[in-house]
């Protein structure tokens, strides 16, 4: 992580520097105004109020030492579909006090310029967020639909051993364990499904579309086992989450599972800007954006 203090931008006593966990009380007042809607404080605590009070959680905008805006980030090294290691940053929030609205967009531009070799990802929560990203950051749509994962009529339930949470860690590779521990603090569920000698590790999160709850598979380790046992997996995760359907972002759906007749439009697309890189599973290491610029 760079030192924002060495690379700060200053105009009329307004300074851009590191946002840290100990900024959480001041940040909370920016994240909870009525115009942003109801943002659960438990979620904000998980993202921004870490045990390590010096943990960097983003970029702060300060006027005379007072926090007046923030860009929340989750940095992570990822591997592209071509096998190249890529620096990524997920934006978790972009908020400013009404008196300092212009500085929010300047800070986004500052981030893009400073992290020129980085892929930025946004799990957008609104059409406004999409419009800001596309108009000011030349953002690209990576996925705008979900593929519904349904059981074929001929498929019977496979006899899996299913391990939820830490119970399945012993079956994971070192890389998968890294994903597991990184997602213990994010809003998701983790399951290991074992069939004979095969293992499929999946990470899921709940998604709401048109007031209907879905379970989204945001990561899977074994596409072949996922395809062969899609019905069993779909039934298990929806029963566990008490949701109606199981879905996968279309950009991450195995080609053999794509069915244009069983797709749903996302409420807002997954978008990226910055480095042009094809990174799978954009929802990993990510939170939905809270926008208030």
PDB file of N, CA and C in Angstrom, residues 175-238:
ATOM      1  N   UNK A 175      -3.728 -22.035  -2.027  1.00  0.00           N
ATOM      2  CA  UNK A 175      -4.364 -20.881  -2.674  1.00  0.00           C
ATOM      3  C   UNK A 175      -5.817 -20.739  -2.227  1.00  0.00           C
ATOM      4  N   UNK A 176      -6.529 -21.868  -2.145  1.00  0.00           N
ATOM      5  CA  UNK A 176      -7.916 -21.824  -1.709  1.00  0.00           C
ATOM      6  C   UNK A 176      -8.028 -21.409  -0.245  1.00  0.00           C
ATOM      7  N   UNK A 177      -7.085 -21.837   0.585  1.00  0.00           N
ATOM      8  CA  UNK A 177      -7.102 -21.423   1.984  1.00  0.00           C
ATOM      9  C   UNK A 177      -6.898 -19.912   2.102  1.00  0.00           C
ATOM     10  N   UNK A 178      -6.077 -19.354   1.210  1.00  0.00           N
ATOM     11  CA  UNK A 178      -5.885 -17.909   1.204  1.00  0.00           C
ATOM     12  C   UNK A 178      -7.209 -17.196   0.916  1.00  0.00           C
ATOM     13  N   UNK A 179      -7.962 -17.710  -0.052  1.00  0.00           N
ATOM     14  CA  UNK A 179      -9.287 -17.152  -0.354  1.00  0.00           C
ATOM     15  C   UNK A 179     -10.202 -17.298   0.853  1.00  0.00           C
ATOM     16  N   UNK A 180     -10.160 -18.472   1.472  1.00  0.00           N
ATOM     17  CA  UNK A 180     -11.037 -18.749   2.621  1.00  0.00           C
ATOM     18  C   UNK A 180     -10.815 -17.728   3.736  1.00  0.00           C
ATOM     19  N   UNK A 181      -9.567 -17.567   4.155  1.00  0.00           N
ATOM     20  CA  UNK A 181      -9.300 -16.685   5.296  1.00  0.00           C
ATOM     21  C   UNK A 181      -9.585 -15.218   4.958  1.00  0.00           C
ATOM     22  N   UNK A 182      -9.369 -14.820   3.709  1.00  0.00           N
ATOM     23  CA  UNK A 182      -9.671 -13.442   3.307  1.00  0.00           C
ATOM     24  C   UNK A 182     -11.164 -13.164   3.365  1.00  0.00           C
ATOM     25  N   UNK A 183     -11.983 -14.200   3.188  1.00  0.00           N
ATOM     26  CA  UNK A 183     -13.428 -14.002   3.128  1.00  0.00           C
ATOM     27  C   UNK A 183     -14.142 -14.281   4.445  1.00  0.00           C
ATOM     28  N   UNK A 184     -13.394 -14.617   5.470  1.00  0.00           N
ATOM     29  CA  UNK A 184     -14.032 -14.771   6.781  1.00  0.00           C
ATOM     30  C   UNK A 184     -14.609 -13.449   7.265  1.00  0.00           C
ATOM     31  N   UNK A 185     -14.023 -12.331   6.844  1.00  0.00           N
ATOM     32  CA  UNK A 185     -14.491 -11.017   7.306  1.00  0.00           C
ATOM     33  C   UNK A 185     -15.464 -10.379   6.326  1.00  0.00           C
ATOM     34  N   UNK A 186     -15.760 -11.041   5.206  1.00  0.00           N
ATOM     35  CA  UNK A 186     -16.698 -10.507   4.231  1.00  0.00           C
ATOM     36  C   UNK A 186     -18.045 -11.211   4.384  1.00  0.00           C
ATOM     37  N   UNK A 187     -19.056 -10.611   3.795  1.00  0.00           N
ATOM     38  CA  UNK A 187     -20.421 -11.116   3.942  1.00  0.00           C
ATOM     39  C   UNK A 187     -20.673 -12.246   2.946  1.00  0.00           C
ATOM     40  N   UNK A 188     -20.322 -13.462   3.348  1.00  0.00           N
ATOM     41  CA  UNK A 188     -20.472 -14.599   2.447  1.00  0.00           C
ATOM     42  C   UNK A 188     -20.473 -15.890   3.252  1.00  0.00           C
ATOM     43  N   UNK A 189     -20.783 -16.993   2.562  1.00  0.00           N
ATOM     44  CA  UNK A 189     -20.709 -18.323   3.147  1.00  0.00           C
ATOM     45  C   UNK A 189     -19.706 -19.139   2.333  1.00  0.00           C
ATOM     46  N   UNK A 190     -19.067 -20.122   2.988  1.00  0.00           N
ATOM     47  CA  UNK A 190     -18.065 -20.942   2.310  1.00  0.00           C
ATOM     48  C   UNK A 190     -18.355 -22.410   2.569  1.00  0.00           C
ATOM     49  N   UNK A 191     -18.372 -23.192   1.499  1.00  0.00           N
ATOM     50  CA  UNK A 191     -18.710 -24.606   1.594  1.00  0.00           C
ATOM     51  C   UNK A 191     -17.693 -25.439   0.812  1.00  0.00           C
ATOM     52  N   UNK A 192     -17.407 -26.610   1.319  1.00  0.00           N
ATOM     53  CA  UNK A 192     -16.587 -27.588   0.609  1.00  0.00           C
ATOM     54  C   UNK A 192     -17.463 -28.813   0.367  1.00  0.00           C
ATOM     55  N   UNK A 193     -17.617 -29.183  -0.894  1.00  0.00           N
ATOM     56  CA  UNK A 193     -18.413 -30.353  -1.259  1.00  0.00           C
ATOM     57  C   UNK A 193     -17.474 -31.426  -1.786  1.00  0.00           C
ATOM     58  N   UNK A 194     -17.489 -32.580  -1.161  1.00  0.00           N
ATOM     59  CA  UNK A 194     -16.562 -33.661  -1.494  1.00  0.00           C
ATOM     60  C   UNK A 194     -17.354 -34.857  -2.014  1.00  0.00           C
ATOM     61  N   UNK A 195     -16.994 -35.305  -3.210  1.00  0.00           N
ATOM     62  CA  UNK A 195     -17.642 -36.470  -3.815  1.00  0.00           C
ATOM     63  C   UNK A 195     -16.553 -37.463  -4.199  1.00  0.00           C
ATOM     64  N   UNK A 196     -16.460 -38.570  -3.456  1.00  0.00           N
ATOM     65  CA  UNK A 196     -15.371 -39.533  -3.618  1.00  0.00           C
ATOM     66  C   UNK A 196     -14.048 -38.786  -3.471  1.00  0.00           C
ATOM     67  N   UNK A 197     -13.205 -38.725  -4.521  1.00  0.00           N
ATOM     68  CA  UNK A 197     -11.918 -38.043  -4.403  1.00  0.00           C
ATOM     69  C   UNK A 197     -11.954 -36.613  -4.947  1.00  0.00           C
ATOM     70  N   UNK A 198     -13.107 -36.177  -5.411  1.00  0.00           N
ATOM     71  CA  UNK A 198     -13.230 -34.835  -5.989  1.00  0.00           C
ATOM     72  C   UNK A 198     -13.726 -33.840  -4.944  1.00  0.00           C
ATOM     73  N   UNK A 199     -13.243 -32.613  -5.075  1.00  0.00           N
ATOM     74  CA  UNK A 199     -13.617 -31.544  -4.155  1.00  0.00           C
ATOM     75  C   UNK A 199     -14.034 -30.315  -4.960  1.00  0.00           C
ATOM     76  N   UNK A 200     -15.122 -29.695  -4.548  1.00  0.00           N
ATOM     77  CA  UNK A 200     -15.523 -28.410  -5.111  1.00  0.00           C
ATOM     78  C   UNK A 200     -15.694 -27.421  -3.964  1.00  0.00           C
ATOM     79  N   UNK A 201     -14.856 -26.419  -3.927  1.00  0.00           N
ATOM     80  CA  UNK A 201     -14.913 -25.363  -2.914  1.00  0.00           C
ATOM     81  C   UNK A 201     -15.696 -24.199  -3.505  1.00  0.00           C
ATOM     82  N   UNK A 202     -16.722 -23.742  -2.812  1.00  0.00           N
ATOM     83  CA  UNK A 202     -17.521 -22.634  -3.319  1.00  0.00           C
ATOM     84  C   UNK A 202     -17.669 -21.545  -2.259  1.00  0.00           C
ATOM     85  N   UNK A 203     -17.729 -20.311  -2.743  1.00  0.00           N
ATOM     86  CA  UNK A 203     -18.007 -19.143  -1.906  1.00  0.00           C
ATOM     87  C   UNK A 203     -19.312 -18.551  -2.410  1.00  0.00           C
ATOM     88  N   UNK A 204     -20.247 -18.284  -1.505  1.00  0.00           N
ATOM     89  CA  UNK A 204     -21.549 -17.760  -1.906  1.00  0.00           C
ATOM     90  C   UNK A 204     -21.890 -16.495  -1.131  1.00  0.00           C
ATOM     91  N   UNK A 205     -22.782 -15.715  -1.718  1.00  0.00           N
ATOM     92  CA  UNK A 205     -23.334 -14.556  -1.021  1.00  0.00           C
ATOM     93  C   UNK A 205     -24.777 -14.388  -1.462  1.00  0.00           C
ATOM     94  N   UNK A 206     -25.571 -13.726  -0.657  1.00  0.00           N
ATOM     95  CA  UNK A 206     -26.968 -13.507  -1.004  1.00  0.00           C
ATOM     96  C   UNK A 206     -27.098 -12.295  -1.922  1.00  0.00           C
ATOM     97  N   UNK A 207     -28.018 -12.401  -2.888  1.00  0.00           N
ATOM     98  CA  UNK A 207     -28.312 -11.299  -3.791  1.00  0.00           C
ATOM     99  C   UNK A 207     -29.820 -11.119  -3.843  1.00  0.00           C
ATOM    100  N   UNK A 208     -30.266  -9.867  -3.871  1.00  0.00           N
ATOM    101  CA  UNK A 208     -31.696  -9.573  -3.945  1.00  0.00           C
ATOM    102  C   UNK A 208     -32.006  -8.944  -5.298  1.00  0.00           C
ATOM    103  N   UNK A 209     -32.956  -9.520  -6.008  1.00  0.00           N
ATOM    104  CA  UNK A 209     -33.409  -8.999  -7.291  1.00  0.00           C
ATOM    105  C   UNK A 209     -34.924  -8.997  -7.305  1.00  0.00           C
ATOM    106  N   UNK A 210     -35.470  -7.797  -7.540  1.00  0.00           N
ATOM    107  CA  UNK A 210     -36.930  -7.652  -7.584  1.00  0.00           C
ATOM    108  C   UNK A 210     -37.569  -8.244  -6.325  1.00  0.00           C
ATOM    109  N   UNK A 211     -36.963  -7.944  -5.181  1.00  0.00           N
ATOM    110  CA  UNK A 211     -37.469  -8.374  -3.874  1.00  0.00           C
ATOM    111  C   UNK A 211     -37.453  -9.892  -3.688  1.00  0.00           C
ATOM    112  N   UNK A 212     -36.717 -10.604  -4.516  1.00  0.00           N
ATOM    113  CA  UNK A 212     -36.560 -12.047  -4.372  1.00  0.00           C
ATOM    114  C   UNK A 212     -35.114 -12.336  -3.985  1.00  0.00           C
ATOM    115  N   UNK A 213     -34.911 -13.219  -3.031  1.00  0.00           N
ATOM    116  CA  UNK A 213     -33.568 -13.552  -2.552  1.00  0.00           C
ATOM    117  C   UNK A 213     -32.972 -14.697  -3.369  1.00  0.00           C
ATOM    118  N   UNK A 214     -31.735 -14.487  -3.817  1.00  0.00           N
ATOM    119  CA  UNK A 214     -30.996 -15.500  -4.557  1.00  0.00           C
ATOM    120  C   UNK A 214     -29.683 -15.778  -3.840  1.00  0.00           C
ATOM    121  N   UNK A 215     -29.140 -16.962  -4.050  1.00  0.00           N
ATOM    122  CA  UNK A 215     -27.778 -17.269  -3.613  1.00  0.00           C
ATOM    123  C   UNK A 215     -26.876 -17.203  -4.834  1.00  0.00           C
ATOM    124  N   UNK A 216     -25.862 -16.335  -4.764  1.00  0.00           N
ATOM    125  CA  UNK A 216     -24.906 -16.214  -5.873  1.00  0.00           C
ATOM    126  C   UNK A 216     -23.633 -16.985  -5.533  1.00  0.00           C
ATOM    127  N   UNK A 217     -23.217 -17.851  -6.428  1.00  0.00           N
ATOM    128  CA  UNK A 217     -21.908 -18.505  -6.303  1.00  0.00           C
ATOM    129  C   UNK A 217     -20.874 -17.541  -6.868  1.00  0.00           C
ATOM    130  N   UNK A 218     -20.049 -16.963  -6.005  1.00  0.00           N
ATOM    131  CA  UNK A 218     -19.071 -15.970  -6.456  1.00  0.00           C
ATOM    132  C   UNK A 218     -17.717 -16.600  -6.755  1.00  0.00           C
ATOM    133  N   UNK A 219     -17.542 -17.871  -6.340  1.00  0.00           N
ATOM    134  CA  UNK A 219     -16.306 -18.591  -6.663  1.00  0.00           C
ATOM    135  C   UNK A 219     -16.596 -20.085  -6.597  1.00  0.00           C
ATOM    136  N   UNK A 220     -16.001 -20.834  -7.533  1.00  0.00           N
ATOM    137  CA  UNK A 220     -16.050 -22.297  -7.476  1.00  0.00           C
ATOM    138  C   UNK A 220     -14.716 -22.826  -7.983  1.00  0.00           C
ATOM    139  N   UNK A 221     -14.267 -23.925  -7.410  1.00  0.00           N
ATOM    140  CA  UNK A 221     -12.927 -24.429  -7.727  1.00  0.00           C
ATOM    141  C   UNK A 221     -12.928 -25.554  -8.751  1.00  0.00           C
ATOM    142  N   UNK A 222     -14.078 -26.170  -8.989  1.00  0.00           N
ATOM    143  CA  UNK A 222     -14.119 -27.363  -9.838  1.00  0.00           C
ATOM    144  C   UNK A 222     -15.296 -27.251 -10.805  1.00  0.00           C
ATOM    145  N   UNK A 223     -15.086 -26.636 -11.987  1.00  0.00           N
ATOM    146  CA  UNK A 223     -16.205 -26.441 -12.915  1.00  0.00           C
ATOM    147  C   UNK A 223     -16.824 -27.737 -13.406  1.00  0.00           C
ATOM    148  N   UNK A 224     -16.022 -28.795 -13.528  1.00  0.00           N
ATOM    149  CA  UNK A 224     -16.564 -30.065 -14.004  1.00  0.00           C
ATOM    150  C   UNK A 224     -17.531 -30.662 -12.984  1.00  0.00           C
ATOM    151  N   UNK A 225     -17.134 -30.663 -11.708  1.00  0.00           N
ATOM    152  CA  UNK A 225     -18.013 -31.178 -10.666  1.00  0.00           C
ATOM    153  C   UNK A 225     -19.227 -30.273 -10.486  1.00  0.00           C
ATOM    154  N   UNK A 226     -19.032 -28.972 -10.626  1.00  0.00           N
ATOM    155  CA  UNK A 226     -20.159 -28.037 -10.557  1.00  0.00           C
ATOM    156  C   UNK A 226     -21.189 -28.362 -11.628  1.00  0.00           C
ATOM    157  N   UNK A 227     -20.731 -28.622 -12.844  1.00  0.00           N
ATOM    158  CA  UNK A 227     -21.649 -28.927 -13.945  1.00  0.00           C
ATOM    159  C   UNK A 227     -22.380 -30.247 -13.701  1.00  0.00           C
ATOM    160  N   UNK A 228     -21.636 -31.282 -13.331  1.00  0.00           N
ATOM    161  CA  UNK A 228     -22.242 -32.598 -13.175  1.00  0.00           C
ATOM    162  C   UNK A 228     -23.224 -32.664 -12.007  1.00  0.00           C
ATOM    163  N   UNK A 229     -22.969 -31.879 -10.984  1.00  0.00           N
ATOM    164  CA  UNK A 229     -23.802 -31.952  -9.777  1.00  0.00           C
ATOM    165  C   UNK A 229     -24.464 -30.610  -9.474  1.00  0.00           C
ATOM    166  N   UNK A 230     -24.768 -29.856 -10.517  1.00  0.00           N
ATOM    167  CA  UNK A 230     -25.318 -28.515 -10.341  1.00  0.00           C
ATOM    168  C   UNK A 230     -26.633 -28.516  -9.573  1.00  0.00           C
ATOM    169  N   UNK A 231     -27.461 -29.544  -9.787  1.00  0.00           N
ATOM    170  CA  UNK A 231     -28.733 -29.602  -9.085  1.00  0.00           C
ATOM    171  C   UNK A 231     -28.556 -29.774  -7.594  1.00  0.00           C
ATOM    172  N   UNK A 232     -27.676 -30.702  -7.205  1.00  0.00           N
ATOM    173  CA  UNK A 232     -27.403 -30.948  -5.790  1.00  0.00           C
ATOM    174  C   UNK A 232     -26.817 -29.701  -5.131  1.00  0.00           C
ATOM    175  N   UNK A 233     -25.866 -29.079  -5.813  1.00  0.00           N
ATOM    176  CA  UNK A 233     -25.226 -27.887  -5.262  1.00  0.00           C
ATOM    177  C   UNK A 233     -26.237 -26.750  -5.139  1.00  0.00           C
ATOM    178  N   UNK A 234     -27.041 -26.554  -6.178  1.00  0.00           N
ATOM    179  CA  UNK A 234     -28.047 -25.499  -6.156  1.00  0.00           C
ATOM    180  C   UNK A 234     -29.038 -25.705  -5.011  1.00  0.00           C
ATOM    181  N   UNK A 235     -29.514 -26.935  -4.861  1.00  0.00           N
ATOM    182  CA  UNK A 235     -30.480 -27.202  -3.790  1.00  0.00           C
ATOM    183  C   UNK A 235     -29.859 -27.007  -2.410  1.00  0.00           C
ATOM    184  N   UNK A 236     -28.595 -27.425  -2.260  1.00  0.00           N
ATOM    185  CA  UNK A 236     -27.959 -27.300  -0.950  1.00  0.00           C
ATOM    186  C   UNK A 236     -27.796 -25.837  -0.546  1.00  0.00           C
ATOM    187  N   UNK A 237     -27.225 -24.999  -1.432  1.00  0.00           N
ATOM    188  CA  UNK A 237     -26.938 -23.613  -1.037  1.00  0.00           C
ATOM    189  C   UNK A 237     -28.213 -22.798  -0.856  1.00  0.00           C
ATOM    190  N   UNK A 238     -29.246 -23.068  -1.657  1.00  0.00           N
ATOM    191  CA  UNK A 238     -30.498 -22.323  -1.482  1.00  0.00           C
ATOM    192  C   UNK A 238     -31.220 -22.752  -0.208  1.00  0.00           C
TER     193      UNK A 238
END
